[in-house]
Coordinates of C-alpha atoms and ligand atoms in Angstrom, one line a residue:
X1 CA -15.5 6.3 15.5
X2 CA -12.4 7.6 15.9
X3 CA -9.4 8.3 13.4
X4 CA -7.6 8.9 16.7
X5 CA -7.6 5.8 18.9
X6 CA -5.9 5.2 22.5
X7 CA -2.9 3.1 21.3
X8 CA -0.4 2.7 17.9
X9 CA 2.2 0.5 17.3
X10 CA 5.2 2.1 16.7
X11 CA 8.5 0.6 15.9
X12 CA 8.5 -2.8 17.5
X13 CA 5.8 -2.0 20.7
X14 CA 2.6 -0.6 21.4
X15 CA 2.5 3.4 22.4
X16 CA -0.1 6.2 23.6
X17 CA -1.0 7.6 20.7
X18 CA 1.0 11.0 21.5
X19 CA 4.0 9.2 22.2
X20 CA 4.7 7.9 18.2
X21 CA 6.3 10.5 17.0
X22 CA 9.1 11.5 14.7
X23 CA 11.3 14.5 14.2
X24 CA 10.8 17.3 11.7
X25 CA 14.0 16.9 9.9
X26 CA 13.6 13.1 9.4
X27 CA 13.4 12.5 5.7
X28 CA 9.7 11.1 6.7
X29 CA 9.1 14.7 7.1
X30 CA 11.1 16.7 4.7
X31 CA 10.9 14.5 1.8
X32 CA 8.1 12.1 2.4
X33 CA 9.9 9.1 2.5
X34 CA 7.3 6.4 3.5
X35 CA 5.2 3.6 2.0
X36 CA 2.2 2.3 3.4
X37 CA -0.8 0.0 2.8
X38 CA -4.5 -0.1 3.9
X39 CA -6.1 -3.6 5.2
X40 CA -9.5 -4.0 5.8
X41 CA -10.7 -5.7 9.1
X42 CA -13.6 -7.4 10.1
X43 CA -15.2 -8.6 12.8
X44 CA -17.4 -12.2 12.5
X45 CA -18.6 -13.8 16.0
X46 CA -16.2 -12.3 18.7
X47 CA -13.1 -12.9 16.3
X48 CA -11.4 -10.7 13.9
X49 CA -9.9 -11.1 10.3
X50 CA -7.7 -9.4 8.1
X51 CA -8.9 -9.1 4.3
X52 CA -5.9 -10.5 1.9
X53 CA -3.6 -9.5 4.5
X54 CA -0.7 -11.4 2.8
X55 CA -1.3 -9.7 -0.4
X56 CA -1.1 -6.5 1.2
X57 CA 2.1 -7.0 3.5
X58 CA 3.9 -8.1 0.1
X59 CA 3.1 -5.0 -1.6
X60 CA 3.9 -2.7 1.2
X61 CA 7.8 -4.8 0.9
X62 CA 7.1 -4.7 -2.6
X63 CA 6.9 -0.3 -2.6
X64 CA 10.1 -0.5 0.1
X65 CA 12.2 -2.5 -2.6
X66 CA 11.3 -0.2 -5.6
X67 CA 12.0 3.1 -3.8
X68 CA 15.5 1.2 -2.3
X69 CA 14.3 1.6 1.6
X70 CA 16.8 -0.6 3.3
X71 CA 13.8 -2.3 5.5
X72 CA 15.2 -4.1 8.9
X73 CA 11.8 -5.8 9.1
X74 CA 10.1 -9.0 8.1
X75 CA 6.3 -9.1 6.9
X76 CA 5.7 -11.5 9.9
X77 CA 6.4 -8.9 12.2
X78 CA 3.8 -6.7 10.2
X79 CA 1.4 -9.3 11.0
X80 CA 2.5 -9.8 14.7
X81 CA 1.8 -5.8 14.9
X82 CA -1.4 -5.7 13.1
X83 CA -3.3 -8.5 15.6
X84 CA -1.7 -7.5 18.8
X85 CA -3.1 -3.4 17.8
X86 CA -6.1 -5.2 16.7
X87 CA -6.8 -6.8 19.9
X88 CA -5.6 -4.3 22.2
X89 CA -7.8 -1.5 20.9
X90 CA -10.5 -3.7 21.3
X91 CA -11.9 -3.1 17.7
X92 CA -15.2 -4.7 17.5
X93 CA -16.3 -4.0 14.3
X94 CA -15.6 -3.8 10.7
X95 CA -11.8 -1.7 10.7
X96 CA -8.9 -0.6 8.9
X97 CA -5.3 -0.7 9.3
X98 CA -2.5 1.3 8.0
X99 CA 0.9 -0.3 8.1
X100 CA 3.6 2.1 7.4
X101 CA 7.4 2.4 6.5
X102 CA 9.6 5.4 6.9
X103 CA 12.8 6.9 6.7
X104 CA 13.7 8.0 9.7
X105 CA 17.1 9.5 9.7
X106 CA 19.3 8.8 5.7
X107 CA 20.4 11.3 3.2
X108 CA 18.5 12.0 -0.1
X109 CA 21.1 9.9 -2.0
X110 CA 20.3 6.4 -0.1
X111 CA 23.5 4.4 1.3
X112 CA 21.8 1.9 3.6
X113 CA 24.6 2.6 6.3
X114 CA 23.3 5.8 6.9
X115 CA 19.6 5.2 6.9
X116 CA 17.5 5.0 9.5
X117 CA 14.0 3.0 9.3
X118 CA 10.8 3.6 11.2
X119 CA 7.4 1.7 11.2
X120 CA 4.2 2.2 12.4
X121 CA 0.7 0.2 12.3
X122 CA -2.3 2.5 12.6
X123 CA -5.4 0.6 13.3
X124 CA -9.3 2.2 13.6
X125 CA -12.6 1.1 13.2
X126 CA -14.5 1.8 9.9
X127 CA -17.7 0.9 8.4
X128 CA -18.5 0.7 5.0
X129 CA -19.3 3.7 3.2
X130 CA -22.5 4.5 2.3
X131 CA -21.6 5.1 -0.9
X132 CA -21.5 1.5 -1.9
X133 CA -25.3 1.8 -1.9
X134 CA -26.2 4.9 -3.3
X135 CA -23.2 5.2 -6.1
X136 CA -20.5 7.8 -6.8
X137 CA -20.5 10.8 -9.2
X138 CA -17.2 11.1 -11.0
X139 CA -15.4 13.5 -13.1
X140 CA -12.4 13.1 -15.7
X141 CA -9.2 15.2 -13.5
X142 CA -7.6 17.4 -15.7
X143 CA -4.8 16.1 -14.0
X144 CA -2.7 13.2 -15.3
X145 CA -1.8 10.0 -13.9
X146 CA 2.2 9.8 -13.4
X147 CA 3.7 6.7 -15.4
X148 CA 6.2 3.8 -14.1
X149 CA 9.0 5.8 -15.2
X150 CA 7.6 9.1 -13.6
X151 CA 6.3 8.2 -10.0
X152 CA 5.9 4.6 -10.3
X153 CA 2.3 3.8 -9.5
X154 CA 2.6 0.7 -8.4
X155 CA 4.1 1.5 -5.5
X156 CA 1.9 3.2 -2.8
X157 CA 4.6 6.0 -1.4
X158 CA 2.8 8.8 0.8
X159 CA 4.4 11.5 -1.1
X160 CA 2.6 10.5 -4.2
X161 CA -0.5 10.5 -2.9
X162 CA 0.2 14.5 -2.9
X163 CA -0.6 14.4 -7.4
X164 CA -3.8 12.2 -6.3
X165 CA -4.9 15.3 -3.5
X166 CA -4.6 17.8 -6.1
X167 CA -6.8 15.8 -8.3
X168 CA -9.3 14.8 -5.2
X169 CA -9.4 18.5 -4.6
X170 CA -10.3 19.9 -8.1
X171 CA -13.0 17.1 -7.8
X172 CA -14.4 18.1 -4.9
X173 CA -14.5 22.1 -6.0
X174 CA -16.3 20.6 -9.1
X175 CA -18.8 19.1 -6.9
X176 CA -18.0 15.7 -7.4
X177 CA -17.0 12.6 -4.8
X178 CA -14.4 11.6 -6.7
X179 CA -11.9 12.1 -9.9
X180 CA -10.9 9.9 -12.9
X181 CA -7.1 10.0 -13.9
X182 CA -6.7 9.5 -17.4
X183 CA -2.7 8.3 -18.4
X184 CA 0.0 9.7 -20.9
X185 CA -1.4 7.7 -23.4
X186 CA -4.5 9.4 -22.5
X187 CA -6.3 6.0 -21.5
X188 CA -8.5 5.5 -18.4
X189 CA -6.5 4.6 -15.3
X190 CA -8.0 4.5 -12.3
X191 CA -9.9 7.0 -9.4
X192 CA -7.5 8.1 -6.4
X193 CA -8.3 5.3 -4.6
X194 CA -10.0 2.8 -6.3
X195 CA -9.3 0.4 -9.6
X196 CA -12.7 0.5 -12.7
X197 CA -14.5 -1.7 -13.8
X198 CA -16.5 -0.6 -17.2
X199 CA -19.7 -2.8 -18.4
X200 CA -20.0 -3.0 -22.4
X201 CA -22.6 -5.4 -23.3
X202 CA -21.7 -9.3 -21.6
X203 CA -18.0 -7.6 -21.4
X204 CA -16.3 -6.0 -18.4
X205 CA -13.7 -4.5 -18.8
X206 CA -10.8 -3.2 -16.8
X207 CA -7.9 -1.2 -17.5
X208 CA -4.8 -3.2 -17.3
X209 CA -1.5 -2.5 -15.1
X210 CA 0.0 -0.8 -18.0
X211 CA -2.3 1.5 -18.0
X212 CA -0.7 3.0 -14.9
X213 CA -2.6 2.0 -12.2
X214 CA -1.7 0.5 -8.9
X215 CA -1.5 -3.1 -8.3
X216 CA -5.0 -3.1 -7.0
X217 CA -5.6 -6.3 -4.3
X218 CA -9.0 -5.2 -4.4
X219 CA -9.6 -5.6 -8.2
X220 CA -7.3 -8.5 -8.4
X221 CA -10.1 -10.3 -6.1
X222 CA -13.1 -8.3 -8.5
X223 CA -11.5 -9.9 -11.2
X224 CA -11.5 -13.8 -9.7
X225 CA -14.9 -13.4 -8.2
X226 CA -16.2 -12.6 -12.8
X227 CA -14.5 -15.0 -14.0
X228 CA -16.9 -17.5 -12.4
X229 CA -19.7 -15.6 -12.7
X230 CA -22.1 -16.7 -15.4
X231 CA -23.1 -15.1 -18.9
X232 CA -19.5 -12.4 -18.5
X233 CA -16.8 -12.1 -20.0
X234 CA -13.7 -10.4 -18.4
X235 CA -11.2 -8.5 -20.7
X236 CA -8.2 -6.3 -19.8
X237 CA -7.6 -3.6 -22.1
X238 CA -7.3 -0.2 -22.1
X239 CA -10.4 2.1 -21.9
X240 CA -11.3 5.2 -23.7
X241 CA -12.7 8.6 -21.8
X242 CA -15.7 8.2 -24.1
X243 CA -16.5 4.5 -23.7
X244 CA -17.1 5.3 -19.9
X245 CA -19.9 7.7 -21.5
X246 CA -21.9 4.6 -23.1
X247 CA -20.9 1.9 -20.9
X248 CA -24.1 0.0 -19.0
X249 CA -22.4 0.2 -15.7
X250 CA -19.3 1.1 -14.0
X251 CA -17.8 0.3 -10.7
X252 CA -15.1 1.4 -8.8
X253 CA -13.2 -0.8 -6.3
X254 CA -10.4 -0.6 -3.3
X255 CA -9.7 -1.5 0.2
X256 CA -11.4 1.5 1.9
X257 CA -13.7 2.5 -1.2
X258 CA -15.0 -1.4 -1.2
X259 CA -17.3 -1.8 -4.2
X260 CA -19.0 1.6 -5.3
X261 CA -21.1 1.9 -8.1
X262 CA -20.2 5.0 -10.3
X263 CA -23.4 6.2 -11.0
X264 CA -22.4 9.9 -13.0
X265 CA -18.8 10.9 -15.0
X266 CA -18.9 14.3 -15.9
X267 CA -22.3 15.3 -15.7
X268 CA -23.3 12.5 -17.8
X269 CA -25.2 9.3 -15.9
X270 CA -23.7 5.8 -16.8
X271 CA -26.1 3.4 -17.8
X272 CA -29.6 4.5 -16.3
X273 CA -28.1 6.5 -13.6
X274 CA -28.2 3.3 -10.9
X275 CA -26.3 1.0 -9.9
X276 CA -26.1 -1.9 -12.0
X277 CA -26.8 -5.6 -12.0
X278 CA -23.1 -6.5 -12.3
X279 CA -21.9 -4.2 -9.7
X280 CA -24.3 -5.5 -7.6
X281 CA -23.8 -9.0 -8.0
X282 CA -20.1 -8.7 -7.7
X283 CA -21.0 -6.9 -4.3
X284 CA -23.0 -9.9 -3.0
X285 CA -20.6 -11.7 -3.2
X286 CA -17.7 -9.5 -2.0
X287 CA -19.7 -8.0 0.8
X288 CA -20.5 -11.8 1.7
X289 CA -16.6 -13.4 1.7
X290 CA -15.6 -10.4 3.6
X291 CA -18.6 -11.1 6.3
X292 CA -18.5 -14.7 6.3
X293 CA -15.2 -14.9 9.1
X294 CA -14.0 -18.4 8.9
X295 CA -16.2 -19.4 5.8
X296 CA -14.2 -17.5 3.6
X297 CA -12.6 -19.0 0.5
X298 CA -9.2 -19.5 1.1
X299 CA -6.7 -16.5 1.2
X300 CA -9.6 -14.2 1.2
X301 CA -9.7 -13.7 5.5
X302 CA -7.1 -13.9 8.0
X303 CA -7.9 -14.6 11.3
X304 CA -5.8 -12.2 13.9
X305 CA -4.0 -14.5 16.7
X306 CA -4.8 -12.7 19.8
X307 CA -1.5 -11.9 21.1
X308 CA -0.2 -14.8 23.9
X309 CA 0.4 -13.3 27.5
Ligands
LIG401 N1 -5.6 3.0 -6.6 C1 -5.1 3.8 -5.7 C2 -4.4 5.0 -6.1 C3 -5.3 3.5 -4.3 O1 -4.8 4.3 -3.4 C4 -5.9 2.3 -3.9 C5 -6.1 2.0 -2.5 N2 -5.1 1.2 -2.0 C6 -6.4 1.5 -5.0 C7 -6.3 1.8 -6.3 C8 -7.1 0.2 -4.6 O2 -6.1 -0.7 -4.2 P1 -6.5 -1.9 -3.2 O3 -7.6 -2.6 -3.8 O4 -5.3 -2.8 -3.1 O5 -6.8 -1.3 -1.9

């Protein structure tokens, strides 16, 4: 596996690797100006599909518009890019791909005459994380979760992922795999990657958008797949630190995390220290849409054109 592969597509074409690159005083570089997204591929019988890749390339336009990137691009040459890289890297098993917008060359105040835009599709092969099996051990971050009117989180900007690395690093020196950010209001919001899901009896619940999280695909797809499941209820609301403490189950959910059952918050197991029956049905299922290539309900799998000659 390789973070690293042969080819990229950058800005309209396929390049070496080496060769997308992008100058030091581009406001990319000096003031992180880029939004991205992450899409999960997979491969089913020779053929490869793209999980909600719609969904995806709407919210990567989505970030652009809130942060005022005057984007020269349409999302149907996002999905032209993603299949051509797929296919000419040859990915053969489950993936993931990175779409990216930048500012190139623009001034901090933005007047779209002066700006500049880059792109870039990153595309490498990834299997599921272990993790999804064994659980995650968690910790509340003493750092906060930025609100709309801070660093909007719905928007998926690679400068703000810089808060979510100070968290992910305080985590890991406190030996865990992964933090908790709690809100202004002092609500749950979400890990640094991944939306929650919190088991209280027949309810699960899950913290809604207001609660600052991002505009999760992944849990929007959790949260279709229990409401027709049988005997649970499904309630958005916001969460207290302390009900993760007593809650039955938890699970976390994203794009690259998948479905990972939170097994430990603070020291203190969740439920009986396993993974629980609710996280593991939801993963059935999940784990089957996203492996069943052309069976997939609708919207769920995209299959990627292989590029004409
Ligand atoms: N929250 C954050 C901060 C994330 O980076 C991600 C990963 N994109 C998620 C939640 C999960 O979102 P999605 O299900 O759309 O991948």
């Amino acid at each position: 596996m390789t973070f690293y592969p042969e080819y990229i597509w950058f800005n309209g074409r396929i390049v070496p690797w080496a060769e997308a690159t992008v100058h030091v005083y581009s406001e990319l570089a000096v003031r992180g100006a880029s939004v991205f997204d992450g899409i999960r591929t997979f491969h089913h019988e020779g053929e490869n599909y793209a999980l909600c890749m719609e969904e995806h390339v709407t919210r990567l336009f989505e970030s652009a518009k809130i942060l005022r990137f005057p984007v020269d691009i349409r999302p149907e040459d996002v999905y032209e890019a993603i299949a051509t890289l797929v296919h000419r890297l040859d990915i053969t098993e489950t993936g993931f791909v990175r779409p990216t917008i930048y500012i190139d060359e623009g001034r901090y105040g933005y007047r779209a005459s002066d700006t500049k835009m880059g792109w870039y599709v990153h595309a490498f092969p990834l299997p599921r994380s272990s993790s999804t099996t064994t659980g995650i051990r968690c910790a509340v971050s003493t750092w906060t979760r930025a609100t709309d009117n801070v660093i909007p989180p719905r928007v998926k900007a690679g400068a703000f992922y810089q808060g979510y690395r100070l968290a992910r690093l305080e985590g890991f020196d406190r030996g865990v795999d992964d933090v908790i950010f709690l809100n202004h209001r002092g609500t749950v919001a979400e890990t640094t990657n991944s939306a929650l899901f919190v088991r209280r009896g027949d309810q699960v619940v899950t913290p809604p958008l207001s609660a600052d999280i991002l505009e999760s695909i992944t849990r929007r797809k959790v949260m279709e797949l229990l409401t027709s499941m049988n005997g649970i209820t499904l309630v958005e609301r916001y969460v207290t630190r302390t009900e993760l403490y007593v809650a039955e189950e938890i699970f976390a959910c994203g794009t690259l995390a998948d479905i990972q059952p939170v097994i430990e918050i603070d020291g203190i197991a969740i439920g009986d220290g396993t993974p629980g029956t609710v996280t593991r049905a939801v993963q059935e299922e999940y784990f089957g849409i996203c492996d069943s290539g052309a069976n997939a309900p609708k919207g769920w799998l995209t299959k990627l054109a292989r590029p004409r000659t």
